[in-house]
């Protein structure tokens, strides 16, 4: 079946020349989305996001499968292929009118470049004839509207290119019939207005040409508040002066050499559709487009690919120069040498190329002043190097690639290029290593792409190694790459190497006076396993003031060796992190490395200890003090916000500390994390942290440290509902405390044992353990512990039906907590009193007490306790028939769990749909 799809106007599909009826908006949308990438994989995730959009549900994937099945029934089963991760429309691209249009336009531009105007004219006409109306007119989804606007912009560009061709051929009289309505329909486009002015002038209608200029100026001023651009202004002056250059080009002029100096477009160029579209638009609409990004990310490949695609648009051709800003083994190209290269590309040579810098700049600007030229300045070092290479002509466009952002360039648009997505990375690997091998080992291919961090250079090297060794399995290469110590060695082949590419940027920093600090700090950053880096932690690593560390981090970001992920926060790509760690081991003495790492970890230890003091009353000073001052947090709110921002870093630092020969730091960090994490309901994140620290403490005979870790680990298991494991660790904690000089500290573990036994319904054991804990609290006159233990006994008493005793005990706990000014404890004990009232059937008193507890817990910043209290308050209010108030408190509970990332939006919505919501999972195992 010969299938043809058209959406450059009313949507149509033909099979063997006969119309095919396709019912259903989503079927049309899915087929159109696949047709836009005919012959290429479109991931199922992308299809669901585009076609189902904001309404996508958990069943969208199944719905997509059904839609594809129906399309296969209407068309043919093999027309839509199922491929890893998505679907592929197996249809020649020229069977889709949008792709035919693009192909014909490209052929027309190439014919024009070859000086074949007749052929070019015919191709332009065929391309434009494919349009029957607005593209994708029937589809209203955002992706379709974006594609519609993109296609329309391409149509306008092709129409205007065709007009240029016709004007050059002397067809100005006929052009007026097509161009005048075009300008009227698009009054803000200055290019076609200039074409209309030129056509009128050549038709000896000078006054009308000037009127067209004036009309355009009026529209621009009234609608945009700007004057016409340089091209229109210069053309107006040329018309007034009747400059000879406006006349038709002479045969001698038309034979001038049109340069097309470009590297070969890579045959394996993959994806980057959005970035390529941006760059095409930027080339058309701006004077200068800058593409920046780290080494190996594909900046040059993108620039060259887009330049090849746009070659026919520039009447005077394309010139290219590699400025060697980051070329291994080569110094950056001096500006004078770069100008010489460009001038020779433009037809000069020998003595015609000035030998001095000022003369070369002047000659270059004069030569480009009236040209329609694309200049590619690849691999630039900095703005100083490229600024003299930007041509003077308003018809010229410049694309610059650089590892640096070049933000000081005037009138430039900027694109930061990151790594490829997972699907695109696997596609690139398949193009180089062979699609069959990737299809046979899809999991290994995905792992290779992940370990290459999406860097095209790394993926190309991996693919090249596989292509050279057809006997290798992809899994073998994936295993080699998984060894972090050997990954950079594995990612080198022939003249390609990831390590060398990164090293160039590092070397440039060392050579620049302003880059010395950044070059020094790069290896040190590799020492910390934290996923992101802050100026404060970096200052500790380097033993510098924070402002100096911040400046160095910014310099690394400018060199694209780090990327910003929020204010004052930076991260490595994985391969650059490996390079940094490798350089640290090579360049720095072992003692200096150990000292720097200890400073970095102690920055976190000090700040965690401060956060603990602020969010929760700490009766005893921490047994594991830090050697660094840490951040000067001023309030519980600041401590909570810092914990939120640094969560992943804190977990990574705690894990790393446990792996180093630094037991006090490992134990101290794990203990310090407990209360800041507990207040946000994140205790379960600390299971591995406490387990590792307990093992460290056991190995070094730190009984007190092990006791605290075992006790906290029991708390973690309680929150997870793993009560028997909780009991095991809490009993170990008691045994460890008995071996220390602080046996009274076992009362905390006994108290927790009482809570766990209460949750299990084993109330006799709960009573026994809580009684032992209370005896110790009485002996030591510890009001903090006494308040906690009395509070927990309440939950046993009302479960036993002893409601009045429970209420009295809760009031006693409130007295203890409030007597020492602990807001957290007073809020918890008020909530417990409300629970006792509720079980006693005194619902009105319970409801009032819950509101007091909510206010106290909110003030204390105890988020998880607030959520628990809001839940039970809702239950009480609902039992009183105050349903609207109940839902308000349930919403408070769910909102808190959502903010602390313990519930998702979908889970919250599901709970709110229930008349009486189920208790949320994250608080089910709490008293």
mmCIF file of C-alpha atoms in Angstrom, residues 160-364:
data_model
loop_
_atom_site.group_PDB
_atom_site.id
_atom_site.type_symbol
_atom_site.label_atom_id
_atom_site.label_comp_id
_atom_site.label_asym_id
_atom_site.label_seq_id
_atom_site.Cartn_x
_atom_site.Cartn_y
_atom_site.Cartn_z
ATOM 1 C CA UNK A 160 11.155 34.925 0.451
ATOM 2 C CA UNK A 161 14.166 32.922 -0.781
ATOM 3 C CA UNK A 162 12.253 32.283 -4.005
ATOM 4 C CA UNK A 163 11.528 36.000 -4.334
ATOM 5 C CA UNK A 164 15.255 36.692 -3.957
ATOM 6 C CA UNK A 165 15.976 34.270 -6.790
ATOM 7 C CA UNK A 166 13.374 35.876 -9.035
ATOM 8 C CA UNK A 167 14.648 39.379 -8.289
ATOM 9 C CA UNK A 168 18.177 38.281 -9.188
ATOM 10 C CA UNK A 169 16.806 36.912 -12.482
ATOM 11 C CA UNK A 170 15.148 40.261 -13.351
ATOM 12 C CA UNK A 171 11.584 39.065 -12.671
ATOM 13 C CA UNK A 172 10.732 42.149 -10.602
ATOM 14 C CA UNK A 173 7.531 43.032 -12.486
ATOM 15 C CA UNK A 174 5.952 39.611 -11.881
ATOM 16 C CA UNK A 175 7.289 39.478 -8.321
ATOM 17 C CA UNK A 176 5.201 42.526 -7.406
ATOM 18 C CA UNK A 177 1.966 40.555 -7.872
ATOM 19 C CA UNK A 178 3.042 37.929 -5.293
ATOM 20 C CA UNK A 179 5.007 40.145 -2.955
ATOM 21 C CA UNK A 180 2.568 43.007 -2.291
ATOM 22 C CA UNK A 181 -0.135 40.832 -0.623
ATOM 23 C CA UNK A 182 2.598 38.972 1.282
ATOM 24 C CA UNK A 183 3.908 42.216 2.798
ATOM 25 C CA UNK A 184 0.347 43.298 3.618
ATOM 26 C CA UNK A 185 -0.268 40.007 5.434
ATOM 27 C CA UNK A 186 3.057 40.202 7.332
ATOM 28 C CA UNK A 187 3.687 43.921 7.902
ATOM 29 C CA UNK A 188 6.335 43.402 10.612
ATOM 30 C CA UNK A 189 8.657 41.240 8.468
ATOM 31 C CA UNK A 190 11.372 43.556 7.228
ATOM 32 C CA UNK A 191 12.916 41.146 4.728
ATOM 33 C CA UNK A 192 9.993 40.973 2.277
ATOM 34 C CA UNK A 193 9.377 44.715 2.697
ATOM 35 C CA UNK A 194 12.955 45.305 1.516
ATOM 36 C CA UNK A 195 12.322 42.933 -1.416
ATOM 37 C CA UNK A 196 9.167 44.864 -2.365
ATOM 38 C CA UNK A 197 11.035 48.185 -2.200
ATOM 39 C CA UNK A 198 13.770 46.803 -4.460
ATOM 40 C CA UNK A 199 11.245 45.339 -6.934
ATOM 41 C CA UNK A 200 9.391 48.669 -7.134
ATOM 42 C CA UNK A 201 12.637 50.590 -7.607
ATOM 43 C CA UNK A 202 13.735 48.298 -10.433
ATOM 44 C CA UNK A 203 10.273 48.708 -11.972
ATOM 45 C CA UNK A 204 11.011 52.469 -11.992
ATOM 46 C CA UNK A 205 8.492 53.159 -9.233
ATOM 47 C CA UNK A 206 10.871 54.903 -6.835
ATOM 48 C CA UNK A 207 8.237 56.957 -5.012
ATOM 49 C CA UNK A 208 6.139 53.868 -4.300
ATOM 50 C CA UNK A 209 9.242 52.107 -2.990
ATOM 51 C CA UNK A 210 9.822 54.958 -0.548
ATOM 52 C CA UNK A 211 6.134 54.873 0.440
ATOM 53 C CA UNK A 212 6.480 51.164 1.276
ATOM 54 C CA UNK A 213 9.406 52.079 3.538
ATOM 55 C CA UNK A 214 7.412 54.812 5.268
ATOM 56 C CA UNK A 215 4.421 52.506 5.773
ATOM 57 C CA UNK A 216 6.709 49.900 7.307
ATOM 58 C CA UNK A 217 8.287 52.462 9.625
ATOM 59 C CA UNK A 218 4.847 53.615 10.787
ATOM 60 C CA UNK A 219 3.767 50.035 11.583
ATOM 61 C CA UNK A 220 6.995 49.258 13.473
ATOM 62 C CA UNK A 221 6.856 52.453 15.516
ATOM 63 C CA UNK A 222 3.139 52.186 16.340
ATOM 64 C CA UNK A 223 3.039 48.461 17.117
ATOM 65 C CA UNK A 224 6.513 47.744 18.502
ATOM 66 C CA UNK A 225 7.900 51.143 19.365
ATOM 67 C CA UNK A 226 11.069 50.577 17.303
ATOM 68 C CA UNK A 227 12.642 52.043 14.191
ATOM 69 C CA UNK A 228 13.257 49.935 11.049
ATOM 70 C CA UNK A 229 16.381 47.800 11.058
ATOM 71 C CA UNK A 230 19.668 48.692 9.410
ATOM 72 C CA UNK A 231 18.855 46.812 6.195
ATOM 73 C CA UNK A 232 15.673 48.805 5.510
ATOM 74 C CA UNK A 233 17.265 52.105 6.482
ATOM 75 C CA UNK A 234 20.287 51.473 4.263
ATOM 76 C CA UNK A 235 18.036 50.457 1.354
ATOM 77 C CA UNK A 236 15.969 53.637 1.719
ATOM 78 C CA UNK A 237 19.124 55.747 1.562
ATOM 79 C CA UNK A 238 20.376 53.776 -1.441
ATOM 80 C CA UNK A 239 17.054 54.375 -3.274
ATOM 81 C CA UNK A 240 17.171 58.094 -2.498
ATOM 82 C CA UNK A 241 20.744 58.221 -3.824
ATOM 83 C CA UNK A 242 19.977 55.908 -6.776
ATOM 84 C CA UNK A 243 23.045 53.864 -5.924
ATOM 85 C CA UNK A 244 24.251 51.624 -8.795
ATOM 86 C CA UNK A 245 24.408 48.553 -6.548
ATOM 87 C CA UNK A 246 20.593 48.426 -6.638
ATOM 88 C CA UNK A 247 20.586 47.656 -10.335
ATOM 89 C CA UNK A 248 20.536 44.105 -11.630
ATOM 90 C CA UNK A 249 23.744 42.142 -11.056
ATOM 91 C CA UNK A 250 26.059 42.103 -14.099
ATOM 92 C CA UNK A 251 27.256 38.799 -15.533
ATOM 93 C CA UNK A 252 30.759 39.548 -14.223
ATOM 94 C CA UNK A 253 29.426 40.020 -10.697
ATOM 95 C CA UNK A 254 27.259 36.939 -10.828
ATOM 96 C CA UNK A 255 30.269 34.748 -11.483
ATOM 97 C CA UNK A 256 31.902 35.774 -8.202
ATOM 98 C CA UNK A 257 33.044 32.775 -6.149
ATOM 99 C CA UNK A 258 30.504 31.778 -3.489
ATOM 100 C CA UNK A 259 32.399 30.082 -0.652
ATOM 101 C CA UNK A 260 30.979 26.959 0.973
ATOM 102 C CA UNK A 261 33.761 26.116 3.427
ATOM 103 C CA UNK A 262 32.262 23.630 5.873
ATOM 104 C CA UNK A 263 33.360 20.354 7.463
ATOM 105 C CA UNK A 264 31.386 17.315 6.345
ATOM 106 C CA UNK A 265 28.046 16.924 8.143
ATOM 107 C CA UNK A 266 28.233 13.873 10.403
ATOM 108 C CA UNK A 267 26.127 11.015 9.132
ATOM 109 C CA UNK A 268 25.327 9.937 12.691
ATOM 110 C CA UNK A 269 23.901 13.281 13.805
ATOM 111 C CA UNK A 270 21.054 12.338 16.133
ATOM 112 C CA UNK A 271 18.092 14.097 17.732
ATOM 113 C CA UNK A 272 18.662 17.711 18.797
ATOM 114 C CA UNK A 273 15.479 18.658 16.893
ATOM 115 C CA UNK A 274 14.547 21.392 19.347
ATOM 116 C CA UNK A 275 18.081 22.780 19.499
ATOM 117 C CA UNK A 276 18.479 22.682 15.716
ATOM 118 C CA UNK A 277 15.170 24.527 15.330
ATOM 119 C CA UNK A 278 16.296 27.142 17.814
ATOM 120 C CA UNK A 279 19.570 27.626 15.991
ATOM 121 C CA UNK A 280 17.883 27.919 12.576
ATOM 122 C CA UNK A 281 15.522 30.536 13.995
ATOM 123 C CA UNK A 282 18.378 32.381 15.691
ATOM 124 C CA UNK A 283 20.423 32.425 12.471
ATOM 125 C CA UNK A 284 17.489 33.930 10.584
ATOM 126 C CA UNK A 285 16.459 36.419 13.241
ATOM 127 C CA UNK A 286 19.632 37.482 15.042
ATOM 128 C CA UNK A 287 23.049 38.703 14.053
ATOM 129 C CA UNK A 288 24.963 36.325 16.329
ATOM 130 C CA UNK A 289 24.015 32.931 17.805
ATOM 131 C CA UNK A 290 26.256 31.380 20.482
ATOM 132 C CA UNK A 291 26.101 27.668 21.349
ATOM 133 C CA UNK A 292 27.976 26.837 24.552
ATOM 134 C CA UNK A 293 28.402 23.681 26.593
ATOM 135 C CA UNK A 294 31.003 21.320 28.017
ATOM 136 C CA UNK A 295 33.489 19.492 25.849
ATOM 137 C CA UNK A 296 32.134 16.508 23.959
ATOM 138 C CA UNK A 297 28.496 17.575 24.126
ATOM 139 C CA UNK A 298 28.118 18.096 20.356
ATOM 140 C CA UNK A 299 28.289 21.888 19.848
ATOM 141 C CA UNK A 300 30.321 21.742 16.638
ATOM 142 C CA UNK A 301 28.243 18.908 15.203
ATOM 143 C CA UNK A 302 25.058 20.908 15.776
ATOM 144 C CA UNK A 303 26.470 24.087 14.212
ATOM 145 C CA UNK A 304 27.792 22.258 11.147
ATOM 146 C CA UNK A 305 24.577 20.267 10.722
ATOM 147 C CA UNK A 306 22.400 23.402 10.800
ATOM 148 C CA UNK A 307 24.810 25.263 8.506
ATOM 149 C CA UNK A 308 24.550 22.494 5.903
ATOM 150 C CA UNK A 309 20.761 22.561 6.172
ATOM 151 C CA UNK A 310 20.687 26.349 5.623
ATOM 152 C CA UNK A 311 23.394 26.523 2.962
ATOM 153 C CA UNK A 312 21.038 27.702 0.221
ATOM 154 C CA UNK A 313 19.768 30.663 2.226
ATOM 155 C CA UNK A 314 22.949 32.707 2.002
ATOM 156 C CA UNK A 315 23.588 34.207 -1.390
ATOM 157 C CA UNK A 316 27.275 34.803 -0.704
ATOM 158 C CA UNK A 317 27.908 31.435 0.913
ATOM 159 C CA UNK A 318 29.304 30.108 4.177
ATOM 160 C CA UNK A 319 32.751 30.453 5.701
ATOM 161 C CA UNK A 320 34.040 28.355 8.586
ATOM 162 C CA UNK A 321 37.057 28.554 10.870
ATOM 163 C CA UNK A 322 38.098 26.344 13.785
ATOM 164 C CA UNK A 323 39.484 28.690 16.429
ATOM 165 C CA UNK A 324 41.080 25.816 18.414
ATOM 166 C CA UNK A 325 39.820 27.214 21.705
ATOM 167 C CA UNK A 326 39.682 23.721 23.179
ATOM 168 C CA UNK A 327 41.638 21.534 20.759
ATOM 169 C CA UNK A 328 43.956 19.046 22.519
ATOM 170 C CA UNK A 329 47.605 19.754 21.770
ATOM 171 C CA UNK A 330 46.969 23.086 20.019
ATOM 172 C CA UNK A 331 47.016 26.673 21.193
ATOM 173 C CA UNK A 332 43.974 28.856 20.461
ATOM 174 C CA UNK A 333 44.179 30.383 16.980
ATOM 175 C CA UNK A 334 45.455 33.992 17.130
ATOM 176 C CA UNK A 335 42.962 36.556 15.858
ATOM 177 C CA UNK A 336 45.241 37.597 12.977
ATOM 178 C CA UNK A 337 45.559 33.991 11.782
ATOM 179 C CA UNK A 338 41.785 33.548 12.007
ATOM 180 C CA UNK A 339 41.220 36.705 9.953
ATOM 181 C CA UNK A 340 43.689 35.463 7.360
ATOM 182 C CA UNK A 341 41.785 32.208 7.087
ATOM 183 C CA UNK A 342 38.455 34.025 6.677
ATOM 184 C CA UNK A 343 39.820 36.474 4.086
ATOM 185 C CA UNK A 344 41.272 33.635 2.042
ATOM 186 C CA UNK A 345 37.904 31.860 2.212
ATOM 187 C CA UNK A 346 36.349 35.038 0.803
ATOM 188 C CA UNK A 347 38.675 35.035 -2.210
ATOM 189 C CA UNK A 348 41.734 37.026 -1.135
ATOM 190 C CA UNK A 349 45.247 35.682 -0.987
ATOM 191 C CA UNK A 350 48.886 36.621 -0.970
ATOM 192 C CA UNK A 351 49.607 40.293 -0.444
ATOM 193 C CA UNK A 352 45.886 41.098 -0.543
ATOM 194 C CA UNK A 353 45.651 39.699 2.994
ATOM 195 C CA UNK A 354 46.981 42.397 5.378
ATOM 196 C CA UNK A 355 49.809 41.321 7.654
ATOM 197 C CA UNK A 356 48.809 43.549 10.575
ATOM 198 C CA UNK A 357 45.803 43.061 12.865
ATOM 199 C CA UNK A 358 44.138 46.448 12.324
ATOM 200 C CA UNK A 359 44.532 46.204 8.547
ATOM 201 C CA UNK A 360 43.113 42.668 8.481
ATOM 202 C CA UNK A 361 40.091 43.694 10.591
ATOM 203 C CA UNK A 362 39.405 46.681 8.324
ATOM 204 C CA UNK A 363 39.722 44.563 5.157
ATOM 205 C CA UNK A 364 37.441 41.860 6.581
#
